[in-house]
Amino acid sequence: MKAVLMAGLAGLLFAVGLGLGGMTDPAKVVGFLDVAGSWDPTLVFVMAGALGTHALLRRLILRRQRPVLAPAFPAQGQARVDRRLVGGAALFGIGWGLSGYCPGPALTSLPGGGATVLLFVAGMLAGMGVFRWWESARASAHAPHVSSP
């Protein structure tokens, strides 16, 4: 229960930060991404603030033996850039550039949003479902087949 409350509090804090930073305004985000046109650099300050906060707090957090609400920190994996990562990043960027929404701001905008944000979230959830189905089908196709006697 404590973990759920903390996750809710973190989500609420994240949503407030997105709203205060202007990340829930698709026009502002598209203006930020339009570096070849009428570029709006104000979101640079939001990103710099987030990166600075992360850089400071990460050092403090990793000094702990374990996280507050989990038995251990996640294992640091080998970061590998492959076709899947590049393809996913490209799809994410295209979707973000076309709509001005990425998942966090879209979910934050849902309560007061109109048809556009509802359409984006529906499309995002459909895409997640298709990806999950595709991954499951792919894993089944590559799994060893066990023949019964």
Short mmCIF file of N, CA, C and O in Angstrom, two decimals:
data_model
loop_
_atom_site.label_atom_id
_atom_site.label_comp_id
_atom_site.label_asym_id
_atom_site.label_seq_id
_atom_site.Cartn_x
_atom_site.Cartn_y
_atom_site.Cartn_z
N MET A 1 0.82 -1.20 0.00
CA MET A 1 0.00 0.00 0.00
C MET A 1 0.86 1.26 0.00
O MET A 1 0.56 2.22 -0.70
N LYS A 2 1.96 1.20 0.76
CA LYS A 2 2.86 2.35 0.81
C LYS A 2 3.46 2.62 -0.57
O LYS A 2 3.58 3.77 -0.99
N ALA A 3 3.81 1.55 -1.29
CA ALA A 3 4.38 1.72 -2.63
C ALA A 3 3.36 2.33 -3.58
O ALA A 3 3.71 3.19 -4.41
N VAL A 4 2.11 1.94 -3.47
CA VAL A 4 1.07 2.49 -4.34
C VAL A 4 0.87 3.98 -4.05
O VAL A 4 0.76 4.80 -4.97
N LEU A 5 0.85 4.33 -2.77
CA LEU A 5 0.70 5.75 -2.41
C LEU A 5 1.88 6.58 -2.91
O LEU A 5 1.70 7.69 -3.43
N MET A 6 3.07 6.04 -2.76
CA MET A 6 4.25 6.78 -3.23
C MET A 6 4.26 6.90 -4.75
O MET A 6 4.65 7.93 -5.30
N ALA A 7 3.82 5.83 -5.44
CA ALA A 7 3.74 5.90 -6.90
C ALA A 7 2.71 6.94 -7.32
O ALA A 7 2.94 7.71 -8.26
N GLY A 8 1.59 6.99 -6.62
CA GLY A 8 0.58 8.01 -6.91
C GLY A 8 1.09 9.41 -6.66
O GLY A 8 0.86 10.33 -7.45
N LEU A 9 1.82 9.58 -5.57
CA LEU A 9 2.39 10.89 -5.26
C LEU A 9 3.44 11.30 -6.30
O LEU A 9 3.47 12.45 -6.75
N ALA A 10 4.26 10.34 -6.70
CA ALA A 10 5.27 10.63 -7.74
C ALA A 10 4.59 10.98 -9.06
O ALA A 10 5.01 11.91 -9.76
N GLY A 11 3.54 10.26 -9.40
CA GLY A 11 2.79 10.56 -10.62
C GLY A 11 2.16 11.93 -10.57
O GLY A 11 2.17 12.69 -11.55
N LEU A 12 1.60 12.29 -9.42
CA LEU A 12 0.99 13.61 -9.25
C LEU A 12 2.04 14.71 -9.38
O LEU A 12 1.83 15.71 -10.07
N LEU A 13 3.18 14.51 -8.74
CA LEU A 13 4.27 15.49 -8.83
C LEU A 13 4.76 15.63 -10.27
O LEU A 13 5.01 16.73 -10.76
N PHE A 14 4.88 14.50 -10.96
CA PHE A 14 5.29 14.50 -12.36
C PHE A 14 4.28 15.27 -13.21
O PHE A 14 4.66 16.11 -14.05
N ALA A 15 3.00 15.02 -13.00
CA ALA A 15 1.96 15.69 -13.77
C ALA A 15 1.97 17.20 -13.52
O ALA A 15 1.84 18.00 -14.46
N VAL A 16 2.13 17.60 -12.27
CA VAL A 16 2.19 19.04 -11.95
C VAL A 16 3.41 19.67 -12.64
O VAL A 16 3.31 20.75 -13.22
N GLY A 17 4.54 18.97 -12.60
CA GLY A 17 5.74 19.48 -13.26
C GLY A 17 5.55 19.62 -14.76
O GLY A 17 5.97 20.61 -15.36
N LEU A 18 4.91 18.63 -15.38
CA LEU A 18 4.64 18.71 -16.81
C LEU A 18 3.74 19.90 -17.13
O LEU A 18 3.96 20.62 -18.10
N GLY A 19 2.72 20.08 -16.31
CA GLY A 19 1.80 21.20 -16.54
C GLY A 19 2.48 22.54 -16.34
O GLY A 19 2.34 23.45 -17.18
N LEU A 20 3.22 22.69 -15.25
CA LEU A 20 3.91 23.96 -15.00
C LEU A 20 4.97 24.25 -16.06
O LEU A 20 5.21 25.41 -16.41
N GLY A 21 5.60 23.21 -16.57
CA GLY A 21 6.65 23.38 -17.57
C GLY A 21 6.13 23.62 -18.97
O GLY A 21 6.91 23.93 -19.87
N GLY A 22 4.84 23.47 -19.17
CA GLY A 22 4.26 23.70 -20.49
C GLY A 22 4.30 22.49 -21.40
O GLY A 22 3.95 22.58 -22.57
N MET A 23 4.69 21.33 -20.85
CA MET A 23 4.79 20.13 -21.68
C MET A 23 3.42 19.58 -22.08
O MET A 23 3.33 18.73 -22.97
N THR A 24 2.35 20.03 -21.44
CA THR A 24 1.02 19.55 -21.80
C THR A 24 0.39 20.40 -22.89
O THR A 24 -0.73 20.12 -23.31
N ASP A 25 1.09 21.41 -23.36
CA ASP A 25 0.59 22.26 -24.44
C ASP A 25 1.24 21.79 -25.74
O ASP A 25 2.42 22.07 -25.99
N PRO A 26 0.49 21.07 -26.60
CA PRO A 26 1.10 20.53 -27.81
C PRO A 26 1.70 21.60 -28.71
O PRO A 26 2.72 21.37 -29.36
N ALA A 27 1.10 22.78 -28.76
CA ALA A 27 1.62 23.85 -29.62
C ALA A 27 3.01 24.28 -29.14
O ALA A 27 3.91 24.56 -29.94
N LYS A 28 3.19 24.32 -27.82
CA LYS A 28 4.49 24.70 -27.27
C LYS A 28 5.54 23.64 -27.58
O LYS A 28 6.68 23.96 -27.93
N VAL A 29 5.16 22.38 -27.47
CA VAL A 29 6.10 21.29 -27.75
C VAL A 29 6.47 21.28 -29.23
O VAL A 29 7.65 21.16 -29.59
N VAL A 30 5.48 21.43 -30.11
CA VAL A 30 5.76 21.46 -31.55
C VAL A 30 6.64 22.67 -31.87
O VAL A 30 7.56 22.58 -32.68
N GLY A 31 6.39 23.81 -31.21
CA GLY A 31 7.25 24.98 -31.40
C GLY A 31 8.68 24.72 -30.96
O GLY A 31 9.63 25.20 -31.58
N PHE A 32 8.84 23.94 -29.91
CA PHE A 32 10.18 23.58 -29.44
C PHE A 32 10.88 22.66 -30.44
O PHE A 32 12.08 22.78 -30.68
N LEU A 33 10.13 21.74 -31.01
CA LEU A 33 10.72 20.79 -31.95
C LEU A 33 10.98 21.41 -33.33
O LEU A 33 11.72 20.85 -34.12
N ASP A 34 10.38 22.54 -33.62
CA ASP A 34 10.52 23.19 -34.93
C ASP A 34 11.79 24.04 -34.96
O ASP A 34 11.74 25.27 -35.04
N VAL A 35 12.93 23.38 -34.94
CA VAL A 35 14.20 24.11 -34.88
C VAL A 35 14.52 24.81 -36.20
O VAL A 35 15.31 25.75 -36.23
N ALA A 36 13.92 24.38 -37.29
CA ALA A 36 14.19 25.02 -38.59
C ALA A 36 13.19 26.14 -38.87
O ALA A 36 13.37 26.88 -39.84
N GLY A 37 12.17 26.29 -38.04
CA GLY A 37 11.16 27.32 -38.27
C GLY A 37 11.18 28.35 -37.15
O GLY A 37 12.22 28.91 -36.82
N SER A 38 10.02 28.57 -36.57
CA SER A 38 9.92 29.54 -35.47
C SER A 38 10.12 28.79 -34.14
O SER A 38 9.17 28.47 -33.44
N TRP A 39 11.37 28.56 -33.82
CA TRP A 39 11.74 27.75 -32.67
C TRP A 39 11.40 28.46 -31.37
O TRP A 39 11.71 29.64 -31.19
N ASP A 40 10.77 27.73 -30.45
CA ASP A 40 10.46 28.23 -29.10
C ASP A 40 11.39 27.50 -28.13
O ASP A 40 11.16 26.33 -27.81
N PRO A 41 12.44 28.17 -27.64
CA PRO A 41 13.44 27.48 -26.82
C PRO A 41 13.06 27.34 -25.34
O PRO A 41 13.86 26.84 -24.56
N THR A 42 11.87 27.75 -24.95
CA THR A 42 11.57 27.79 -23.51
C THR A 42 11.61 26.41 -22.85
O THR A 42 11.88 26.31 -21.65
N LEU A 43 11.34 25.37 -23.60
CA LEU A 43 11.36 24.04 -22.98
C LEU A 43 12.78 23.57 -22.67
O LEU A 43 12.96 22.60 -21.95
N VAL A 44 13.78 24.26 -23.19
CA VAL A 44 15.16 23.93 -22.83
C VAL A 44 15.35 24.09 -21.32
O VAL A 44 16.02 23.28 -20.68
N PHE A 45 14.73 25.10 -20.74
CA PHE A 45 14.85 25.33 -19.31
C PHE A 45 14.18 24.21 -18.51
O PHE A 45 14.67 23.82 -17.45
N VAL A 46 13.07 23.71 -19.01
CA VAL A 46 12.39 22.59 -18.35
C VAL A 46 13.30 21.37 -18.37
O VAL A 46 13.49 20.70 -17.35
N MET A 47 13.87 21.08 -19.54
CA MET A 47 14.73 19.91 -19.65
C MET A 47 16.01 20.08 -18.84
O MET A 47 16.46 19.13 -18.19
N ALA A 48 16.58 21.27 -18.85
CA ALA A 48 17.79 21.51 -18.06
C ALA A 48 17.49 21.37 -16.57
O ALA A 48 18.30 20.80 -15.82
N GLY A 49 16.36 21.85 -16.14
CA GLY A 49 15.98 21.69 -14.73
C GLY A 49 15.79 20.24 -14.36
O GLY A 49 16.23 19.79 -13.29
N ALA A 50 15.16 19.47 -15.24
CA ALA A 50 14.95 18.05 -14.96
C ALA A 50 16.28 17.30 -14.94
O ALA A 50 16.52 16.48 -14.04
N LEU A 51 17.14 17.58 -15.89
CA LEU A 51 18.44 16.89 -15.92
C LEU A 51 19.30 17.28 -14.73
O LEU A 51 19.98 16.43 -14.14
N GLY A 52 19.28 18.55 -14.35
CA GLY A 52 20.05 18.99 -13.20
C GLY A 52 19.57 18.35 -11.91
O GLY A 52 20.37 17.88 -11.09
N THR A 53 18.26 18.31 -11.74
CA THR A 53 17.68 17.68 -10.56
C THR A 53 18.05 16.20 -10.51
O THR A 53 18.44 15.66 -9.48
N HIS A 54 17.93 15.53 -11.65
CA HIS A 54 18.28 14.12 -11.71
C HIS A 54 19.76 13.90 -11.38
O HIS A 54 20.10 12.99 -10.61
N ALA A 55 20.61 14.72 -11.96
CA ALA A 55 22.06 14.55 -11.73
C ALA A 55 22.40 14.71 -10.25
O ALA A 55 23.21 13.95 -9.71
N LEU A 56 21.77 15.65 -9.59
CA LEU A 56 22.04 15.85 -8.16
C LEU A 56 21.47 14.72 -7.30
O LEU A 56 22.16 14.19 -6.42
N LEU A 57 20.23 14.38 -7.54
CA LEU A 57 19.57 13.39 -6.68
C LEU A 57 20.05 11.97 -6.95
O LEU A 57 20.08 11.14 -6.04
N ARG A 58 20.45 11.66 -8.16
CA ARG A 58 20.92 10.31 -8.48
C ARG A 58 22.12 9.93 -7.61
O ARG A 58 22.19 8.83 -7.07
N ARG A 59 23.04 10.86 -7.46
CA ARG A 59 24.22 10.57 -6.63
C ARG A 59 23.81 10.28 -5.19
O ARG A 59 24.33 9.36 -4.56
N LEU A 60 22.89 11.07 -4.67
CA LEU A 60 22.44 10.86 -3.29
C LEU A 60 21.70 9.53 -3.15
O LEU A 60 21.90 8.79 -2.18
N ILE A 61 20.85 9.25 -4.10
CA ILE A 61 20.04 8.02 -4.03
C ILE A 61 20.91 6.78 -4.11
O ILE A 61 20.73 5.81 -3.36
N LEU A 62 21.89 6.79 -5.00
CA LEU A 62 22.73 5.60 -5.18
C LEU A 62 23.71 5.39 -4.04
O LEU A 62 24.37 4.34 -3.99
N ARG A 63 23.80 6.32 -3.13
CA ARG A 63 24.62 6.09 -1.94
C ARG A 63 23.93 5.16 -0.95
O ARG A 63 24.55 4.61 -0.06
N ARG A 64 22.62 5.00 -1.11
CA ARG A 64 21.86 4.14 -0.21
C ARG A 64 22.17 2.66 -0.50
O ARG A 64 22.57 2.31 -1.61
N GLN A 65 21.97 1.83 0.49
CA GLN A 65 22.16 0.39 0.30
C GLN A 65 21.09 -0.20 -0.62
O GLN A 65 21.34 -1.11 -1.38
N ARG A 66 19.86 0.34 -0.47
CA ARG A 66 18.75 -0.14 -1.29
C ARG A 66 17.71 0.97 -1.40
O ARG A 66 17.71 1.91 -0.58
N PRO A 67 16.80 0.87 -2.37
CA PRO A 67 15.73 1.88 -2.49
C PRO A 67 14.81 1.84 -1.27
O PRO A 67 14.76 0.85 -0.54
N VAL A 68 14.06 2.88 -1.06
CA VAL A 68 13.16 2.96 0.08
C VAL A 68 12.03 1.93 -0.03
O VAL A 68 11.68 1.30 0.95
N LEU A 69 11.51 1.74 -1.23
CA LEU A 69 10.33 0.88 -1.40
C LEU A 69 10.58 -0.39 -2.21
O LEU A 69 9.66 -1.01 -2.70
N ALA A 70 11.83 -0.76 -2.37
CA ALA A 70 12.13 -1.98 -3.12
C ALA A 70 13.31 -2.68 -2.46
O ALA A 70 14.10 -2.05 -1.76
N PRO A 71 13.43 -3.97 -2.67
CA PRO A 71 14.52 -4.71 -2.03
C PRO A 71 15.90 -4.40 -2.61
O PRO A 71 16.90 -4.54 -1.93
N ALA A 72 15.95 -3.97 -3.87
CA ALA A 72 17.25 -3.69 -4.50
C ALA A 72 17.07 -2.72 -5.66
O ALA A 72 15.97 -2.59 -6.21
N PHE A 73 18.16 -2.07 -6.02
CA PHE A 73 18.14 -1.23 -7.22
C PHE A 73 18.12 -2.14 -8.44
O PHE A 73 18.67 -3.26 -8.39
N PRO A 74 17.52 -1.69 -9.53
CA PRO A 74 17.55 -2.52 -10.74
C PRO A 74 18.98 -2.70 -11.22
O PRO A 74 19.82 -1.81 -11.05
N ALA A 75 19.24 -3.86 -11.79
CA ALA A 75 20.59 -4.12 -12.31
C ALA A 75 20.89 -3.19 -13.47
O ALA A 75 20.01 -2.90 -14.28
N GLN A 76 22.09 -2.71 -13.49
CA GLN A 76 22.50 -1.85 -14.60
C GLN A 76 22.87 -2.76 -15.76
O GLN A 76 23.87 -3.47 -15.69
N GLY A 77 22.06 -2.75 -16.78
CA GLY A 77 22.29 -3.62 -17.92
C GLY A 77 23.28 -3.01 -18.90
O GLY A 77 23.73 -1.89 -18.75
N GLN A 78 23.60 -3.82 -19.84
CA GLN A 78 24.47 -3.35 -20.91
C GLN A 78 23.59 -2.58 -21.89
O GLN A 78 22.71 -3.15 -22.51
N ALA A 79 23.81 -1.29 -21.99
CA ALA A 79 23.05 -0.50 -22.95
C ALA A 79 23.49 -0.90 -24.36
O ALA A 79 24.68 -0.92 -24.65
N ARG A 80 22.54 -1.24 -25.15
CA ARG A 80 22.86 -1.69 -26.50
C ARG A 80 21.94 -0.96 -27.47
O ARG A 80 20.72 -0.97 -27.30
N VAL A 81 22.52 -0.32 -28.44
CA VAL A 81 21.74 0.35 -29.47
C VAL A 81 21.55 -0.64 -30.61
O VAL A 81 22.52 -1.08 -31.22
N ASP A 82 20.31 -1.02 -30.82
CA ASP A 82 20.02 -1.96 -31.90
C ASP A 82 18.86 -1.42 -32.74
O ASP A 82 18.35 -0.33 -32.50
N ARG A 83 18.46 -2.20 -33.73
CA ARG A 83 17.40 -1.76 -34.64
C ARG A 83 16.10 -1.51 -33.90
O ARG A 83 15.37 -0.57 -34.22
N ARG A 84 15.81 -2.33 -32.93
CA ARG A 84 14.55 -2.16 -32.18
C ARG A 84 14.53 -0.84 -31.44
O ARG A 84 13.53 -0.13 -31.43
N LEU A 85 15.67 -0.50 -30.78
CA LEU A 85 15.75 0.74 -30.04
C LEU A 85 15.65 1.94 -30.98
O LEU A 85 14.89 2.88 -30.73
N VAL A 86 16.38 1.90 -32.07
CA VAL A 86 16.36 3.01 -33.03
C VAL A 86 14.98 3.14 -33.66
O VAL A 86 14.44 4.24 -33.79
N GLY A 87 14.38 2.02 -34.02
CA GLY A 87 13.04 2.05 -34.60
C GLY A 87 12.01 2.60 -33.62
O GLY A 87 11.16 3.42 -33.99
N GLY A 88 12.07 2.16 -32.39
CA GLY A 88 11.14 2.65 -31.37
C GLY A 88 11.33 4.14 -31.10
O GLY A 88 10.36 4.88 -30.98
N ALA A 89 12.59 4.56 -31.04
CA ALA A 89 12.87 5.98 -30.83
C ALA A 89 12.37 6.81 -31.99
O ALA A 89 11.81 7.91 -31.81
N ALA A 90 12.54 6.30 -33.21
CA ALA A 90 12.05 7.02 -34.39
C ALA A 90 10.54 7.14 -34.36
O ALA A 90 9.98 8.22 -34.62
N LEU A 91 9.86 6.05 -34.04
CA LEU A 91 8.39 6.09 -33.96
C LEU A 91 7.94 7.06 -32.88
O LEU A 91 6.99 7.84 -33.07
N PHE A 92 8.61 7.03 -31.73
CA PHE A 92 8.27 7.94 -30.64
C PHE A 92 8.44 9.39 -31.10
O PHE A 92 7.58 10.23 -30.89
N GLY A 93 9.58 9.68 -31.72
CA GLY A 93 9.85 11.05 -32.16
C GLY A 93 8.87 11.53 -33.22
O GLY A 93 8.42 12.68 -33.18
N ILE A 94 8.54 10.65 -34.15
CA ILE A 94 7.58 11.04 -35.20
C ILE A 94 6.22 11.33 -34.57
O ILE A 94 5.58 12.35 -34.88
N GLY A 95 5.79 10.45 -33.68
CA GLY A 95 4.50 10.68 -33.01
C GLY A 95 4.49 11.95 -32.18
O GLY A 95 3.52 12.71 -32.18
N TRP A 96 5.60 12.20 -31.49
CA TRP A 96 5.71 13.39 -30.65
C TRP A 96 5.69 14.65 -31.53
O TRP A 96 5.02 15.63 -31.22
N GLY A 97 6.43 14.61 -32.62
CA GLY A 97 6.49 15.76 -33.51
C GLY A 97 5.17 16.04 -34.22
O GLY A 97 4.80 17.19 -34.46
N LEU A 98 4.45 14.98 -34.58
CA LEU A 98 3.18 15.17 -35.28
C LEU A 98 2.08 15.68 -34.36
O LEU A 98 1.26 16.51 -34.74
N SER A 99 2.05 15.15 -33.14
CA SER A 99 0.93 15.48 -32.25
C SER A 99 1.28 16.52 -31.19
O SER A 99 0.39 17.19 -30.68
N GLY A 100 2.55 16.61 -30.82
CA GLY A 100 2.93 17.50 -29.73
C GLY A 100 2.76 16.84 -28.37
O GLY A 100 2.98 17.46 -27.34
N TYR A 101 2.35 15.57 -28.38
CA TYR A 101 2.17 14.84 -27.12
C TYR A 101 3.15 13.67 -27.07
O TYR A 101 3.41 13.02 -28.06
N CYS A 102 3.65 13.41 -25.87
CA CYS A 102 4.28 12.14 -25.58
C CYS A 102 3.44 11.53 -24.45
O CYS A 102 2.53 12.19 -23.94
N PRO A 103 3.68 10.30 -24.05
CA PRO A 103 2.74 9.64 -23.14
C PRO A 103 2.43 10.37 -21.84
O PRO A 103 1.27 10.49 -21.45
N GLY A 104 3.44 10.87 -21.14
CA GLY A 104 3.19 11.54 -19.85
C GLY A 104 2.31 12.76 -19.99
O GLY A 104 1.26 12.86 -19.32
N PRO A 105 2.66 13.71 -20.82
CA PRO A 105 1.80 14.88 -20.99
C PRO A 105 0.40 14.53 -21.53
O PRO A 105 -0.58 15.18 -21.16
N ALA A 106 0.30 13.51 -22.38
CA ALA A 106 -1.02 13.14 -22.89
C ALA A 106 -1.89 12.62 -21.76
O ALA A 106 -3.06 13.03 -21.64
N LEU A 107 -1.35 11.77 -20.90
CA LEU A 107 -2.14 11.25 -19.78
C LEU A 107 -2.49 12.37 -18.81
O LEU A 107 -3.58 12.41 -18.25
N THR A 108 -1.55 13.30 -18.62
CA THR A 108 -1.80 14.43 -17.74
C THR A 108 -2.91 15.32 -18.31
O THR A 108 -3.71 15.89 -17.56
N SER A 109 -2.98 15.43 -19.62
CA SER A 109 -3.96 16.30 -20.27
C SER A 109 -5.33 15.66 -20.41
O SER A 109 -6.29 16.34 -20.80
N LEU A 110 -5.44 14.38 -20.14
CA LEU A 110 -6.71 13.68 -20.34
C LEU A 110 -7.91 14.32 -19.63
O LEU A 110 -8.94 14.50 -20.25
N PRO A 111 -7.80 14.69 -18.35
CA PRO A 111 -9.00 15.20 -17.68
C PRO A 111 -9.59 16.46 -18.32
O PRO A 111 -10.79 16.61 -18.39
N GLY A 112 -8.77 17.34 -18.79
CA GLY A 112 -9.29 18.57 -19.39
C GLY A 112 -9.12 18.62 -20.89
O GLY A 112 -9.46 19.61 -21.53
N GLY A 113 -8.62 17.55 -21.45
CA GLY A 113 -8.31 17.53 -22.87
C GLY A 113 -9.55 17.32 -23.72
O GLY A 113 -10.60 16.92 -23.26
N GLY A 114 -9.39 17.59 -24.96
CA GLY A 114 -10.47 17.41 -25.90
C GLY A 114 -10.30 16.14 -26.71
O GLY A 114 -9.65 15.18 -26.28
N ALA A 115 -10.89 16.18 -27.88
CA ALA A 115 -10.87 15.01 -28.75
C ALA A 115 -9.47 14.65 -29.20
O ALA A 115 -9.14 13.46 -29.36
N THR A 116 -8.61 15.64 -29.38
CA THR A 116 -7.27 15.37 -29.87
C THR A 116 -6.48 14.51 -28.90
O THR A 116 -5.86 13.52 -29.29
N VAL A 117 -6.51 14.88 -27.63
CA VAL A 117 -5.75 14.09 -26.65
C VAL A 117 -6.39 12.71 -26.45
O VAL A 117 -5.69 11.72 -26.27
N LEU A 118 -7.70 12.65 -26.51
CA LEU A 118 -8.37 11.34 -26.42
C LEU A 118 -7.96 10.44 -27.59
O LEU A 118 -7.68 9.26 -27.40
N LEU A 119 -7.90 11.01 -28.77
CA LEU A 119 -7.49 10.25 -29.95
C LEU A 119 -6.04 9.80 -29.81
O LEU A 119 -5.70 8.65 -30.13
N PHE A 120 -5.18 10.69 -29.31
CA PHE A 120 -3.77 10.33 -29.13
C PHE A 120 -3.64 9.18 -28.14
O PHE A 120 -2.93 8.20 -28.40
N VAL A 121 -4.31 9.28 -27.00
CA VAL A 121 -4.20 8.23 -25.98
C VAL A 121 -4.77 6.92 -26.50
O VAL A 121 -4.19 5.85 -26.27
N ALA A 122 -5.89 6.98 -27.22
CA ALA A 122 -6.46 5.75 -27.80
C ALA A 122 -5.47 5.13 -28.78
O ALA A 122 -5.25 3.91 -28.77
N GLY A 123 -4.86 5.95 -29.61
CA GLY A 123 -3.87 5.44 -30.55
C GLY A 123 -2.64 4.88 -29.85
O GLY A 123 -2.11 3.84 -30.24
N MET A 124 -2.22 5.55 -28.79
CA MET A 124 -1.06 5.08 -28.02
C MET A 124 -1.36 3.72 -27.38
O MET A 124 -0.55 2.79 -27.46
N LEU A 125 -2.54 3.59 -26.78
CA LEU A 125 -2.90 2.32 -26.15
C LEU A 125 -3.05 1.21 -27.20
O LEU A 125 -2.64 0.07 -26.97
N ALA A 126 -3.62 1.56 -28.35
CA ALA A 126 -3.74 0.57 -29.42
C ALA A 126 -2.35 0.14 -29.90
O ALA A 126 -2.10 -1.06 -30.11
N GLY A 127 -1.45 1.10 -30.05
CA GLY A 127 -0.09 0.76 -30.47
C GLY A 127 0.62 -0.11 -29.44
O GLY A 127 1.33 -1.05 -29.81
N MET A 128 0.41 0.17 -28.17
CA MET A 128 1.01 -0.65 -27.12
C MET A 128 0.45 -2.07 -27.17
O MET A 128 1.18 -3.05 -27.00
N GLY A 129 -0.85 -2.18 -27.42
CA GLY A 129 -1.48 -3.50 -27.52
C GLY A 129 -0.95 -4.28 -28.71
O GLY A 129 -0.66 -5.47 -28.62
N VAL A 130 -0.82 -3.61 -29.85
CA VAL A 130 -0.30 -4.27 -31.05
C VAL A 130 1.14 -4.72 -30.81
O VAL A 130 1.52 -5.83 -31.18
N PHE A 131 1.93 -3.86 -30.17
CA PHE A 131 3.32 -4.22 -29.90
C PHE A 131 3.39 -5.43 -28.97
O PHE A 131 4.17 -6.35 -29.20
N ARG A 132 2.57 -5.43 -27.93
CA ARG A 132 2.56 -6.56 -26.99
C ARG A 132 2.16 -7.85 -27.71
O ARG A 132 2.77 -8.90 -27.53
N TRP A 133 1.13 -7.77 -28.56
CA TRP A 133 0.70 -8.94 -29.31
C TRP A 133 1.83 -9.40 -30.23
O TRP A 133 2.11 -10.60 -30.32
N TRP A 134 2.47 -8.46 -30.91
CA TRP A 134 3.55 -8.80 -31.85
C TRP A 134 4.72 -9.45 -31.12
O TRP A 134 5.27 -10.44 -31.58
N GLU A 135 5.08 -8.91 -29.96
CA GLU A 135 6.17 -9.49 -29.18
C GLU A 135 5.82 -10.91 -28.72
O GLU A 135 6.67 -11.79 -28.73
N SER A 136 4.58 -11.10 -28.30
CA SER A 136 4.16 -12.42 -27.85
C SER A 136 4.18 -13.42 -29.01
O SER A 136 4.66 -14.55 -28.86
N ALA A 137 3.68 -13.00 -30.16
CA ALA A 137 3.67 -13.87 -31.33
C ALA A 137 5.10 -14.18 -31.77
O ALA A 137 5.42 -15.32 -32.14
N ARG A 138 5.96 -13.21 -31.70
CA ARG A 138 7.37 -13.40 -32.09
C ARG A 138 8.07 -14.36 -31.14
O ARG A 138 8.84 -15.23 -31.56
N ALA A 139 7.80 -14.21 -29.83
CA ALA A 139 8.41 -15.12 -28.85
C ALA A 139 7.91 -16.54 -29.04
O ALA A 139 8.69 -17.50 -28.93
N SER A 140 6.64 -16.70 -29.35
CA SER A 140 6.09 -18.04 -29.58
C SER A 140 6.69 -18.68 -30.82
O SER A 140 6.97 -19.87 -30.83
N ALA A 141 6.92 -17.88 -31.84
CA ALA A 141 7.49 -18.42 -33.08
C ALA A 141 8.93 -18.88 -32.88
O ALA A 141 9.39 -19.81 -33.53
N HIS A 142 9.65 -18.23 -31.97
CA HIS A 142 11.05 -18.57 -31.73
C HIS A 142 11.24 -19.54 -30.56
O HIS A 142 12.36 -19.97 -30.30
N ALA A 143 10.19 -19.88 -29.85
CA ALA A 143 10.30 -20.81 -28.73
C ALA A 143 10.49 -22.23 -29.25
O ALA A 143 9.95 -22.57 -30.30
N PRO A 144 11.27 -23.02 -28.52
CA PRO A 144 11.45 -24.41 -28.98
C PRO A 144 10.14 -25.17 -28.89
O PRO A 144 9.38 -25.01 -27.93
N HIS A 145 9.87 -25.95 -29.91
CA HIS A 145 8.64 -26.74 -29.93
C HIS A 145 8.88 -28.07 -29.22
O HIS A 145 9.88 -28.74 -29.46
N VAL A 146 7.98 -28.40 -28.34
CA VAL A 146 8.07 -29.67 -27.61
C VAL A 146 7.04 -30.62 -28.21
O VAL A 146 5.85 -30.31 -28.23
N SER A 147 7.52 -31.72 -28.70
CA SER A 147 6.57 -32.67 -29.29
C SER A 147 6.15 -33.67 -28.22
O SER A 147 6.95 -34.11 -27.40
N SER A 148 4.90 -34.01 -28.24
CA SER A 148 4.39 -34.97 -27.26
C SER A 148 4.61 -36.38 -27.79
O SER A 148 4.55 -36.63 -28.99
N PRO A 149 4.88 -37.34 -26.89
CA PRO A 149 5.17 -38.72 -27.34
C PRO A 149 3.95 -39.42 -27.88
O PRO A 149 2.88 -39.19 -27.71
#
